[in-house]
C-alpha cells in the first residue's frame, strides 16, 4: 500500500495504526457565513494511504469542510493540521486569518483539489493545465513538468488530448484531465468534491474508474460523493455529515451494512430510490 | 518633382497627372495619411496603458486609488468627447508652460493670466518661438494624441475592468487552490482570460478611434480631411498651375477608400484575435461551446 506520495513522507507509510500522524487532520472545525453556522465542530482525519469518503445531503456542509482543509475557506475556530504541522493564525480586524501565507501554500501544494465543475483553466491546453502549477508554484522546469504531466495524462487515459483546449473535451475527459492536474503536483493527499456530479451517467463511469485506480494505489484521499456505491467501494472510512455535524462514521461495511443513525438510514433510502 | 513638370502649362495627359499628383501640396496630403496612422499607432498603446491603469486603480483596495480610478473614468465618459479633445491639449500646453514659467523665469512677477490672455515669459514657451516649424507641428500632434489617449483610455478602462470581473471566480479560486500567489494568479490566469472578454469591447473602441481621427482637424493638425478639402476645391487658371473644377468628391472618395481599407485590415486582424481567444474560452460545467461561437 505504499504509494509514491506515501513513501515521500519519511518513514510514515500507511500502517493502519491509530497513532500514525494523519496527513490531513481537521480538529473541531467551526465555520459560519454570517449568522449561518455551516460546520459545527467537526473532526476529520485522513491517514497516509487512507480514503475517507464524505457523504451527506446537499447543503450539509461537505464542500465547505473540504474547502476548509485547503484553506479556501477559513474556519472561525478549530485547527488544520497537515502532516503534523498546524496552520498558525493571526487576527485581522474581527476575523481569524492564517498568519503565514507560506504555510497556506505548503498545504495547498501538497493537497490537490479536484472540483465538481472540473475548473480546468480554459485558456490553457490540457498539457498546459497540468504543467501550470508545477512550473509556476513548484518551480519545476518546463521539460520536467511536461514529462510528469504526460505521465499522469497517460494514467488517466487522455494523453492524446494534450494539445486540445478544455472546451474541446467531453465532461468526463475534462474531469480526468483535472485529476491529472492534481496528480502532477505529486501531492501528499487529494481532495475530491463530488467529482462525478456534473457528469452524464455514461461519462461518470470513466471518472469512477480513475478514482478507484488511485484508491487502489494507496493514495490518501478525502472524497465527497453522492455515489454511494463508489463511497462504499473505495473507502477505508465513511463520514456522514448532517447539518454541519458528523452523524455517523466508521468503516464502510459498518456504516452501510449496520447503519445506526436514523438520519443516515433516511438519507440512504432516499438516495437509493432517487 | 519630375523635370518635365517645370512648366505645368505645357504638360498634358499622363504627364499632367504625374506632375499634378506630385505637387508639394499633394505630398503634404499623402503625409497626412501617415499622420493619421501615426496618431493611431501612438494613441492605441497609450490608451491601453491608461485603460489598464484606470481599471486597476478602480479595482484597488486602497480607497484613494480607487477614487482616482473612478473619477477618471466617469468624468471622461460623462463629458462629450469633443470637449475633451479640445480641452486636454490646451490644458496640457498651459500646464507645461506654467510649470516652465515658474522654474525658468522666477524673476517675472505678476499673474500669468492677464485678462483673457495666458502669458508666460519667452523662455517658458513650448515649443520656443525660435524652434523650427516641424517642432511646433510635432508638439501639437503629441498633445492631440494625449487628448485622444485620455479619452479612449477611460473607455478602455471600463472595458478592461468589466472583462476582469467577467473572468469566472472559479478559475481564480482554482489557481489559489493550487498554491498560486495573488500575483501569479493575476498574471497566469486572470489577465490571459480577461482578453477574451475585453476584445469585443476593445475592438469596438478601436473602430471608434479610427473614425474619430478626423477630429485632429479640430485641433489644428492638418489631417487628411483638411487636405482633401483644400486640394479638391475648384482651382482657376489665374492662380494655380494645375487648374481644375470641383474635385472634392474625388478627394473625399479617396478618404472613403482609405478608411474602408483601415477598417478592413482591422476587422480581419481583430476577428483572428477573437478566434484565437475563443479556442480557450469558458466552459461552465465543462459543456462544450456551440461550434459557431467556438470557432
Ligand atoms: N460562500 C457562502 N456564503 C454563504 N453561505 C454559503 C457559502 N457557501 C456555502 N454556504 C452555505 O453553507 C451550507 C453548506 O454548503 P456546502 O458546503 O456547499 O454544502 P454541500 O457541499 O454539502 O452541498 C449551505 O447552506 C450553503 O448555502
Ligand atoms: Mg457541495
Coordinates of C-alpha atoms and ligand atoms in Angstrom, one line a residue:
Chain A
X1 CA 0.0 0.0 0.0
X2 CA 3.0 2.3 -0.2
X3 CA 2.1 4.9 -2.9
X4 CA 4.7 7.2 -4.2
X5 CA 3.3 10.1 -2.1
X6 CA 3.2 8.0 1.0
X7 CA 6.8 7.0 0.6
X8 CA 8.0 10.5 0.3
X9 CA 6.7 11.2 3.8
X10 CA 9.8 9.9 5.5
X11 CA 9.0 6.7 7.4
X12 CA 5.3 7.4 7.8
X13 CA 3.9 4.7 5.5
X14 CA 0.3 3.7 5.7
X15 CA 0.3 1.2 8.5
X16 CA -3.2 1.5 9.8
X17 CA -2.1 2.2 13.3
X18 CA -4.1 4.8 15.0
X19 CA -1.1 6.6 16.3
X20 CA 0.3 7.4 12.9
X21 CA 0.3 11.2 12.3
X22 CA -2.6 11.9 9.9
X23 CA -1.8 13.6 6.6
X24 CA -4.9 15.7 7.0
X25 CA -6.3 16.5 10.4
X26 CA -9.2 18.8 10.9
X27 CA -9.9 19.5 14.6
X28 CA -13.1 20.9 16.0
X29 CA -13.8 23.0 12.9
X30 CA -16.5 25.7 13.1
X31 CA -17.4 27.7 10.1
X32 CA -20.1 30.3 9.7
X33 CA -21.2 32.5 6.9
X34 CA -22.6 35.5 8.7
X35 CA -25.2 34.1 11.2
X36 CA -25.4 30.8 9.4
X37 CA -23.2 28.2 11.1
X38 CA -22.5 25.6 8.4
X39 CA -19.9 23.4 10.2
X40 CA -20.5 22.9 13.8
X41 CA -17.4 21.3 15.4
X42 CA -16.2 18.6 13.0
X43 CA -13.1 16.4 13.5
X44 CA -11.8 14.7 10.4
X45 CA -8.6 12.6 9.9
X46 CA -7.1 11.1 6.8
X47 CA -4.0 9.0 7.4
X48 CA -1.5 8.0 4.8
X49 CA -3.0 5.7 2.2
X50 CA -6.4 6.1 3.6
X51 CA -9.5 7.0 1.6
X52 CA -12.1 8.9 3.6
X53 CA -15.4 9.4 1.9
X54 CA -17.7 12.2 3.0
X55 CA -21.4 11.7 2.4
X56 CA -24.5 13.7 3.3
X57 CA -27.4 15.6 1.7
X58 CA -27.0 18.7 -0.3
X59 CA -26.2 21.7 1.9
X60 CA -24.9 19.6 4.8
X61 CA -21.5 21.3 4.6
X62 CA -19.4 18.8 2.7
X63 CA -17.9 21.3 0.3
X64 CA -17.3 23.8 3.0
X65 CA -15.5 21.3 5.1
X66 CA -13.3 20.2 2.2
X67 CA -12.6 23.9 1.4
X68 CA -11.5 24.4 5.0
X69 CA -9.0 21.7 4.6
X70 CA -7.0 23.6 1.9
X71 CA -7.9 27.0 3.4
X72 CA -10.1 28.2 0.6
X73 CA -12.4 28.9 3.5
X74 CA -11.0 30.0 6.8
X75 CA -12.9 28.4 9.7
X76 CA -13.6 30.7 12.7
X77 CA -12.3 28.2 15.1
X78 CA -10.6 24.8 15.1
X79 CA -7.2 23.6 13.9
X80 CA -6.0 22.4 10.5
X81 CA -3.0 20.2 10.9
X82 CA -1.2 19.0 7.8
X83 CA 1.5 16.3 8.0
X84 CA 1.6 17.0 11.7
X85 CA 2.1 20.8 11.3
X86 CA -0.7 23.0 12.5
X87 CA -1.5 26.2 10.5
X88 CA -0.9 29.2 12.6
X89 CA -3.4 32.1 12.9
X90 CA -3.5 35.8 13.5
X91 CA -6.3 38.2 14.0
X92 CA -7.1 40.7 11.3
X93 CA -9.9 43.1 12.1
X94 CA -12.5 40.8 13.6
X95 CA -11.5 37.8 11.7
X96 CA -9.0 35.0 12.1
X97 CA -6.7 34.5 9.2
X98 CA -3.7 32.4 8.5
X99 CA -0.6 34.0 10.0
X100 CA 1.8 32.9 7.3
X101 CA 0.8 32.5 3.6
X102 CA 3.7 30.2 3.1
X103 CA 2.1 27.7 5.4
X104 CA -1.1 28.0 3.4
X105 CA 0.8 27.4 0.2
X106 CA 2.6 24.5 1.7
X107 CA -0.8 22.9 2.5
X108 CA -2.2 23.7 -0.9
X109 CA 0.7 22.4 -2.9
X110 CA 0.6 19.1 -1.0
X111 CA -3.2 18.8 -1.0
X112 CA -4.5 18.9 -4.6
X113 CA -8.2 19.5 -5.1
X114 CA -10.5 18.1 -7.8
X115 CA -13.6 20.2 -8.3
X116 CA -17.2 19.3 -9.2
X117 CA -17.1 21.6 -12.2
X118 CA -13.5 20.5 -13.1
X119 CA -12.3 24.1 -13.3
X120 CA -9.7 23.4 -15.9
X121 CA -8.1 26.7 -16.9
X122 CA -10.0 27.5 -20.1
X123 CA -7.2 29.4 -21.8
X124 CA -4.6 26.7 -21.5
X125 CA -4.3 23.4 -23.3
X126 CA -4.7 20.2 -21.4
X127 CA -0.9 19.7 -21.1
X128 CA -0.5 23.4 -20.0
X129 CA -3.2 22.9 -17.4
X130 CA -1.3 20.0 -16.0
X131 CA 2.1 21.8 -16.0
X132 CA 1.0 25.3 -15.0
X133 CA 1.1 24.8 -11.2
X134 CA 4.2 22.6 -11.2
X135 CA 6.1 25.3 -13.2
X136 CA 4.7 28.4 -11.6
X137 CA 4.3 27.2 -8.0
X138 CA 6.8 24.4 -7.6
X139 CA 9.4 25.9 -9.8
X140 CA 9.8 22.9 -12.0
X141 CA 11.4 23.2 -15.4
X142 CA 9.1 23.1 -18.4
X143 CA 10.6 19.9 -19.6
X144 CA 10.4 18.2 -16.3
X145 CA 6.8 19.3 -15.8
X146 CA 5.8 18.2 -19.2
X147 CA 7.3 14.8 -18.7
X148 CA 5.5 14.4 -15.4
X149 CA 2.3 15.9 -16.9
X150 CA 2.3 13.4 -19.8
X151 CA 2.8 10.6 -17.4
X152 CA -0.3 11.4 -15.4
X153 CA -2.3 12.3 -18.5
X154 CA -1.5 8.8 -19.7
X155 CA -2.5 7.4 -16.4
X156 CA -6.0 8.9 -16.7
X157 CA -6.1 7.9 -20.3
X158 CA -6.2 11.2 -22.2
X159 CA -2.6 11.8 -23.2
X160 CA -3.7 12.1 -26.8
X161 CA -5.7 15.2 -25.8
X162 CA -2.6 17.1 -24.7
X163 CA -2.9 19.9 -27.2
X164 CA -6.7 20.3 -27.0
X165 CA -8.4 23.0 -25.0
X166 CA -10.8 22.1 -22.2
X167 CA -13.8 23.3 -24.3
X168 CA -13.0 20.7 -26.9
X169 CA -13.2 17.8 -24.4
X170 CA -16.2 15.9 -23.0
X171 CA -17.0 16.4 -19.4
X172 CA -15.5 13.0 -18.4
X173 CA -12.3 13.8 -20.3
X174 CA -12.1 17.2 -18.6
X175 CA -12.5 15.7 -15.2
X176 CA -9.9 13.1 -15.9
X177 CA -7.6 16.0 -17.1
X178 CA -8.4 17.8 -13.8
X179 CA -7.4 14.7 -11.9
X180 CA -4.1 14.5 -13.9
X181 CA -3.6 18.2 -12.9
X182 CA -4.0 17.2 -9.3
X183 CA -1.7 14.3 -9.6
X184 CA 1.0 16.3 -11.4
X185 CA 1.5 18.2 -8.1
X186 CA 2.6 14.9 -6.6
X187 CA 0.6 15.8 -3.5
X188 CA 0.6 14.0 -0.2
X189 CA -3.2 13.9 -0.3
X190 CA -6.1 14.7 -2.6
X191 CA -9.5 16.3 -2.2
X192 CA -12.4 15.4 -4.4
X193 CA -15.5 17.4 -4.3
X194 CA -18.3 15.5 -6.0
X195 CA -16.1 14.7 -9.0
X196 CA -18.8 12.9 -10.9
X197 CA -21.8 15.0 -10.1
X198 CA -21.6 17.2 -13.1
X199 CA -21.3 14.3 -15.5
X200 CA -23.8 12.4 -17.5
X201 CA -24.2 8.8 -16.3
X202 CA -22.3 7.4 -19.3
X203 CA -19.4 9.6 -18.6
X204 CA -19.4 9.0 -14.9
X205 CA -18.0 5.5 -15.2
X206 CA -14.7 6.6 -16.8
X207 CA -14.0 9.0 -13.9
X208 CA -15.1 6.5 -11.2
X209 CA -12.7 4.0 -12.7
X210 CA -9.8 6.5 -12.4
X211 CA -10.7 7.3 -8.8
X212 CA -10.8 3.6 -7.9
X213 CA -7.4 3.1 -9.5
X214 CA -6.0 5.9 -7.4
X215 CA -7.6 4.5 -4.3
X216 CA -6.1 1.1 -5.0
X217 CA -2.7 2.7 -5.4
X218 CA -2.9 3.7 -1.8
X219 CA -3.3 7.4 -2.3
X220 CA -4.5 9.5 0.6
X221 CA -7.8 11.0 -0.4
X222 CA -10.9 12.7 1.0
X223 CA -13.7 12.1 -1.4
X224 CA -17.1 13.9 -1.2
X225 CA -19.5 11.9 -3.3
X226 CA -23.2 11.3 -3.9
X227 CA -22.4 8.0 -5.4
X228 CA -23.0 5.5 -2.5
X229 CA -21.5 2.6 -4.4
X230 CA -18.3 4.5 -5.0
X231 CA -18.3 5.6 -1.4
X232 CA -18.6 2.1 -0.2
X233 CA -16.1 0.6 -2.7
X234 CA -13.2 2.9 -2.2
X235 CA -13.5 4.0 1.4
X236 CA -11.5 2.9 4.4
X237 CA -13.6 5.3 6.4
X238 CA -17.0 6.8 5.7
X239 CA -18.2 10.0 7.3
X240 CA -21.9 11.0 7.2
X241 CA -22.3 14.8 7.6
X242 CA -25.7 16.2 8.6
X243 CA -26.3 19.9 9.0
X244 CA -22.7 20.5 9.8
X245 CA -22.1 17.7 12.3
X246 CA -20.9 14.2 11.9
X247 CA -23.9 12.0 12.5
X248 CA -22.2 8.7 11.9
X249 CA -18.9 7.4 10.8
X250 CA -16.9 4.2 10.6
X251 CA -15.7 1.6 8.2
X252 CA -17.9 1.2 5.1
X253 CA -19.3 -2.3 6.0
X254 CA -20.4 -0.9 9.4
X255 CA -21.8 2.3 8.1
X256 CA -23.6 0.9 5.1
X257 CA -24.4 -2.6 6.5
X258 CA -25.3 -1.8 10.0
X259 CA -26.5 1.8 9.9
X260 CA -27.3 3.2 13.4
X261 CA -28.3 6.8 12.9
X262 CA -31.9 7.4 11.8
X263 CA -30.9 10.3 9.6
X264 CA -28.4 8.1 7.7
X265 CA -31.0 5.4 7.2
X266 CA -33.3 8.1 5.8
X267 CA -30.6 9.5 3.7
X268 CA -29.5 6.2 2.3
X269 CA -33.1 5.1 1.4
X270 CA -33.6 8.5 -0.3
X271 CA -30.5 8.1 -2.4
X272 CA -31.3 4.5 -3.4
X273 CA -34.7 5.4 -4.6
X274 CA -33.6 8.7 -6.3
Chain B
X1 CA 9.2 66.6 -58.8
X2 CA 10.0 65.4 -62.3
X3 CA 11.9 67.7 -64.7
X4 CA 9.2 68.0 -67.3
X5 CA 6.9 69.5 -64.7
X6 CA 8.9 72.7 -64.7
X7 CA 6.3 74.4 -66.9
X8 CA 3.0 72.9 -65.9
X9 CA 1.1 74.8 -68.6
X10 CA 2.8 72.7 -71.3
X11 CA 2.3 69.2 -69.9
X12 CA -0.7 67.0 -70.9
X13 CA -2.3 63.6 -70.3
X14 CA -0.5 61.1 -68.2
X15 CA 2.4 63.5 -67.7
X16 CA -0.1 66.2 -66.4
X17 CA -1.4 63.7 -63.9
X18 CA 2.1 62.7 -62.8
X19 CA 3.0 66.3 -62.3
X20 CA -0.3 67.2 -60.6
X21 CA -0.2 64.3 -58.2
X22 CA 3.3 65.1 -57.1
X23 CA 3.0 68.8 -56.2
X24 CA 4.1 69.8 -52.7
X25 CA 0.5 70.1 -51.5
X26 CA -0.2 66.6 -52.7
X27 CA 2.9 65.3 -50.9
X28 CA 1.5 67.0 -47.7
X29 CA -1.8 65.3 -48.4
X30 CA -0.1 61.9 -48.6
X31 CA 1.9 62.6 -45.5
X32 CA -1.3 63.5 -43.6
X33 CA -2.4 59.8 -44.1
X34 CA 0.8 58.9 -42.3
X35 CA -0.2 61.4 -39.6
X36 CA -3.5 59.6 -39.1
X37 CA -1.7 56.2 -38.9
X38 CA 0.9 57.7 -36.5
X39 CA -1.9 59.0 -34.4
X40 CA -3.5 55.6 -34.2
X41 CA -0.2 53.9 -33.5
X42 CA 0.6 56.3 -30.7
X43 CA -2.9 56.6 -29.2
X44 CA -3.8 53.0 -29.1
X45 CA -1.0 51.7 -26.9
X46 CA -1.2 54.9 -24.7
X47 CA -4.9 54.5 -24.3
X48 CA -4.4 50.8 -23.4
X49 CA -1.9 51.8 -20.8
X50 CA -4.2 54.4 -19.3
X51 CA -7.0 51.8 -19.6
X52 CA -5.1 49.3 -17.6
X53 CA -4.0 51.9 -15.1
X54 CA -7.6 53.1 -14.8
X55 CA -9.1 49.6 -14.5
X56 CA -6.5 48.5 -11.8
X57 CA -7.0 51.8 -9.9
X58 CA -10.8 51.3 -9.9
X59 CA -10.3 47.7 -8.6
X60 CA -7.8 48.8 -6.0
X61 CA -8.5 48.0 -2.4
X62 CA -6.9 51.3 -1.4
X63 CA -9.7 53.9 -1.3
X64 CA -7.9 57.0 -2.6
X65 CA -6.6 55.0 -5.6
X66 CA -9.9 53.5 -6.5
X67 CA -11.5 57.0 -6.1
X68 CA -9.0 58.4 -8.6
X69 CA -9.8 55.5 -11.0
X70 CA -13.5 56.0 -10.7
X71 CA -13.2 59.8 -11.1
X72 CA -11.1 59.5 -14.2
X73 CA -13.4 57.0 -16.0
X74 CA -16.7 58.5 -15.0
X75 CA -15.6 62.1 -15.7
X76 CA -14.2 61.3 -19.1
X77 CA -17.1 59.1 -20.1
X78 CA -19.7 61.6 -18.9
X79 CA -18.3 64.6 -20.8
X80 CA -18.7 64.8 -24.6
X81 CA -15.6 63.6 -26.3
X82 CA -15.1 66.7 -28.4
X83 CA -15.0 68.8 -25.3
X84 CA -12.1 66.7 -24.0
X85 CA -10.3 66.6 -27.4
X86 CA -10.3 70.4 -27.3
X87 CA -9.7 70.8 -23.6
X88 CA -6.9 68.4 -22.9
X89 CA -4.3 69.7 -25.5
X90 CA -4.9 73.3 -24.4
X91 CA -4.9 72.4 -20.7
X92 CA -1.7 70.3 -21.0
X93 CA 0.0 73.0 -23.1
X94 CA -0.8 75.6 -20.4
X95 CA 0.2 73.3 -17.6
X96 CA 3.6 72.7 -19.2
X97 CA 4.2 76.3 -19.9
X98 CA 3.1 77.4 -16.5
X99 CA 5.5 74.9 -14.9
X100 CA 8.4 76.1 -17.1
X101 CA 7.4 79.7 -16.4
X102 CA 7.7 79.1 -12.6
X103 CA 11.0 77.3 -13.0
X104 CA 12.7 79.2 -15.8
X105 CA 11.8 82.8 -15.1
X106 CA 11.0 83.2 -11.4
X107 CA 12.1 86.8 -11.7
X108 CA 8.9 87.6 -13.7
X109 CA 6.3 88.7 -11.2
X110 CA 2.7 89.2 -11.8
X111 CA -0.1 86.9 -12.9
X112 CA 0.2 84.6 -15.9
X113 CA -3.4 85.2 -16.7
X114 CA -3.7 88.8 -17.9
X115 CA -7.3 89.4 -18.7
X116 CA -8.2 86.8 -21.3
X117 CA -4.6 86.0 -22.2
X118 CA -2.3 83.4 -20.9
X119 CA 1.1 85.0 -20.9
X120 CA 4.3 83.2 -19.9
X121 CA 7.9 84.5 -20.4
X122 CA 9.5 83.8 -23.8
X123 CA 11.8 81.2 -22.3
X124 CA 8.9 79.2 -21.0
X125 CA 7.1 79.0 -24.4
X126 CA 6.6 75.5 -25.7
X127 CA 8.0 75.0 -28.2
X128 CA 10.3 78.0 -28.1
X129 CA 9.2 80.6 -30.6
X130 CA 12.6 80.2 -32.3
X131 CA 12.0 76.5 -32.8
X132 CA 11.5 75.0 -36.4
X133 CA 8.1 74.6 -37.8
X134 CA 8.3 70.8 -37.5
X135 CA 8.8 71.1 -33.8
X136 CA 5.6 73.1 -33.5
X137 CA 3.7 70.6 -35.6
X138 CA 5.1 67.6 -33.7
X139 CA 4.4 69.2 -30.3
X140 CA 0.8 69.9 -31.4
X141 CA 0.5 66.4 -32.7
X142 CA 1.6 64.8 -29.4
X143 CA -0.8 67.0 -27.4
X144 CA -3.6 65.8 -29.7
X145 CA -2.5 62.2 -29.3
X146 CA -2.6 62.6 -25.5
X147 CA -6.1 64.1 -25.7
X148 CA -7.2 61.1 -27.7
X149 CA -5.4 58.7 -25.4
X150 CA -7.0 60.1 -22.2
X151 CA -10.5 59.9 -23.7
X152 CA -10.1 56.4 -25.1
X153 CA -8.2 55.3 -22.1
X154 CA -11.2 55.9 -19.9
X155 CA -13.4 53.8 -22.2
X156 CA -10.7 51.1 -22.3
X157 CA -10.5 51.2 -18.5
X158 CA -14.2 50.5 -18.4
X159 CA -14.0 47.6 -20.8
X160 CA -10.9 46.1 -19.1
X161 CA -12.5 46.4 -15.7
X162 CA -15.6 44.7 -16.9
X163 CA -13.6 42.0 -18.5
X164 CA -11.6 41.4 -15.4
X165 CA -14.8 41.0 -13.5
X166 CA -16.2 38.6 -16.1
X167 CA -13.5 36.0 -15.6
X168 CA -15.2 33.2 -13.7
X169 CA -14.3 33.3 -10.0
X170 CA -13.8 29.5 -10.0
X171 CA -10.9 29.9 -12.4
X172 CA -9.1 32.2 -10.0
X173 CA -10.0 30.2 -6.9
X174 CA -8.6 27.1 -8.6
X175 CA -5.3 28.9 -9.1
X176 CA -5.3 29.7 -5.4
X177 CA -6.2 26.1 -4.5
X178 CA -3.0 25.0 -6.4
X179 CA -0.9 27.3 -4.4
X180 CA -0.5 30.3 -6.7
X181 CA 0.0 33.7 -5.1
X182 CA -2.3 36.6 -5.9
X183 CA 0.3 37.9 -8.3
X184 CA 0.8 34.6 -10.0
X185 CA -2.9 34.2 -10.3
X186 CA -3.2 37.6 -11.9
X187 CA -0.5 37.1 -14.5
X188 CA -1.1 33.5 -15.3
X189 CA -4.8 33.2 -15.2
X190 CA -6.7 36.4 -14.7
X191 CA -5.0 38.6 -17.3
X192 CA -4.8 36.0 -20.1
X193 CA -8.5 35.1 -19.6
X194 CA -9.5 38.8 -19.4
X195 CA -8.6 39.3 -23.1
X196 CA -11.3 37.0 -24.4
X197 CA -13.9 39.1 -22.6
X198 CA -12.3 42.5 -23.4
X199 CA -11.6 42.0 -27.0
X200 CA -15.1 42.7 -28.4
X201 CA -15.3 45.9 -26.4
X202 CA -11.7 46.9 -27.3
X203 CA -12.3 46.1 -31.0
X204 CA -15.3 48.4 -30.9
X205 CA -13.2 51.1 -29.3
X206 CA -10.5 50.8 -31.9
X207 CA -13.1 51.2 -34.7
X208 CA -14.4 54.3 -33.0
X209 CA -10.9 55.6 -32.6
X210 CA -10.2 55.1 -36.3
X211 CA -13.4 57.0 -37.1
X212 CA -12.5 59.8 -34.7
X213 CA -9.2 60.6 -36.2
X214 CA -10.6 63.4 -38.5
X215 CA -11.2 65.3 -35.2
X216 CA -7.5 66.0 -35.4
X217 CA -8.6 68.7 -37.8
X218 CA -10.3 70.5 -34.9
X219 CA -7.0 70.6 -33.0
X220 CA -5.3 72.4 -35.9
X221 CA -3.4 69.4 -37.1
X222 CA -3.6 69.4 -40.9
X223 CA -5.0 66.0 -41.4
X224 CA -6.5 64.1 -44.3
X225 CA -9.8 65.9 -44.2
X226 CA -8.1 69.3 -44.3
X227 CA -6.0 68.4 -47.3
X228 CA -8.8 66.6 -49.2
X229 CA -11.0 69.7 -48.8
X230 CA -8.2 72.1 -49.8
X231 CA -7.0 70.1 -52.8
X232 CA -10.4 69.3 -54.1
X233 CA -11.6 72.9 -54.4
X234 CA -12.0 74.4 -57.8
X235 CA -8.7 75.9 -59.0
X236 CA -8.7 78.6 -61.5
X237 CA -6.0 79.0 -64.1
X238 CA -5.4 82.5 -63.0
X239 CA -4.0 81.5 -59.7
X240 CA -3.0 77.8 -60.0
X241 CA -0.5 75.8 -62.0
X242 CA -2.9 72.9 -62.3
X243 CA -6.4 74.3 -62.7
X244 CA -9.4 72.0 -62.3
X245 CA -13.1 72.1 -61.3
X246 CA -14.6 71.0 -58.1
X247 CA -12.9 67.7 -57.4
X248 CA -13.8 67.4 -53.8
X249 CA -16.0 64.3 -54.5
X250 CA -12.9 62.5 -55.8
X251 CA -10.7 63.5 -52.9
X252 CA -13.3 62.6 -50.3
X253 CA -13.7 59.3 -52.1
X254 CA -10.0 58.7 -51.5
X255 CA -10.7 59.2 -47.8
X256 CA -13.5 56.8 -48.0
X257 CA -11.3 54.1 -49.6
X258 CA -8.6 54.8 -47.0
X259 CA -10.9 54.4 -44.0
X260 CA -12.6 51.4 -45.5
X261 CA -9.1 49.9 -46.0
X262 CA -8.1 50.5 -42.4
X263 CA -11.4 49.1 -41.2
X264 CA -11.0 46.0 -43.4
X265 CA -7.4 45.4 -42.1
X266 CA -8.5 46.0 -38.5
X267 CA -11.6 43.7 -38.7
X268 CA -9.5 40.9 -40.2
X269 CA -6.9 41.2 -37.5
X270 CA -9.4 41.5 -34.7
X271 CA -11.6 38.6 -35.7
X272 CA -8.5 36.5 -36.0
X273 CA -7.5 37.5 -32.4
X274 CA -11.1 36.8 -31.2
X275 CA -11.0 33.3 -32.7
X276 CA -7.7 32.7 -31.0
X277 CA -9.1 33.7 -27.6
X278 CA -12.3 31.8 -28.2
X279 CA -10.5 28.5 -28.5
X280 CA -9.7 28.6 -24.9
X281 CA -12.9 30.2 -23.7
X282 CA -15.1 29.4 -20.8
X283 CA -16.6 26.0 -20.1
X284 CA -19.1 26.2 -17.4
X285 CA -19.6 22.7 -16.1
X286 CA -17.4 21.5 -18.9
X287 CA -20.0 21.9 -21.5
X288 CA -18.6 22.4 -25.0
X289 CA -19.4 25.8 -26.6
X290 CA -21.6 25.7 -29.6
X291 CA -19.5 25.3 -32.7
X292 CA -20.4 28.8 -34.0
X293 CA -19.0 30.5 -31.0
X294 CA -16.0 28.3 -30.5
X295 CA -14.6 28.9 -34.0
Ligands
LIG1 N1 -19.9 31.4 0.4 C1 -21.0 31.1 1.1 N2 -21.8 32.1 1.6 C2 -22.9 31.9 2.3 N3 -23.4 30.6 2.5 C3 -22.7 29.6 2.0 C4 -21.5 29.8 1.2 N4 -21.0 28.6 0.8 C5 -21.9 27.7 1.3 N5 -22.9 28.3 2.0 C6 -24.0 27.6 2.7 O1 -23.4 26.6 3.5 C7 -24.2 25.5 3.5 C8 -23.4 24.3 3.2 O2 -23.0 24.4 1.9 P1 -22.0 23.3 1.2 O3 -20.8 23.1 2.0 O4 -21.8 23.8 -0.2 O5 -22.9 22.0 1.2 P2 -22.7 20.7 0.4 O6 -21.4 20.7 -0.3 O7 -22.8 19.6 1.4 O8 -23.9 20.6 -0.5 C9 -25.4 25.7 2.6 O9 -26.5 26.1 3.3 C10 -24.9 26.8 1.7 O10 -26.0 27.6 1.3
LIG2 MG1 -21.0 20.6 -2.4

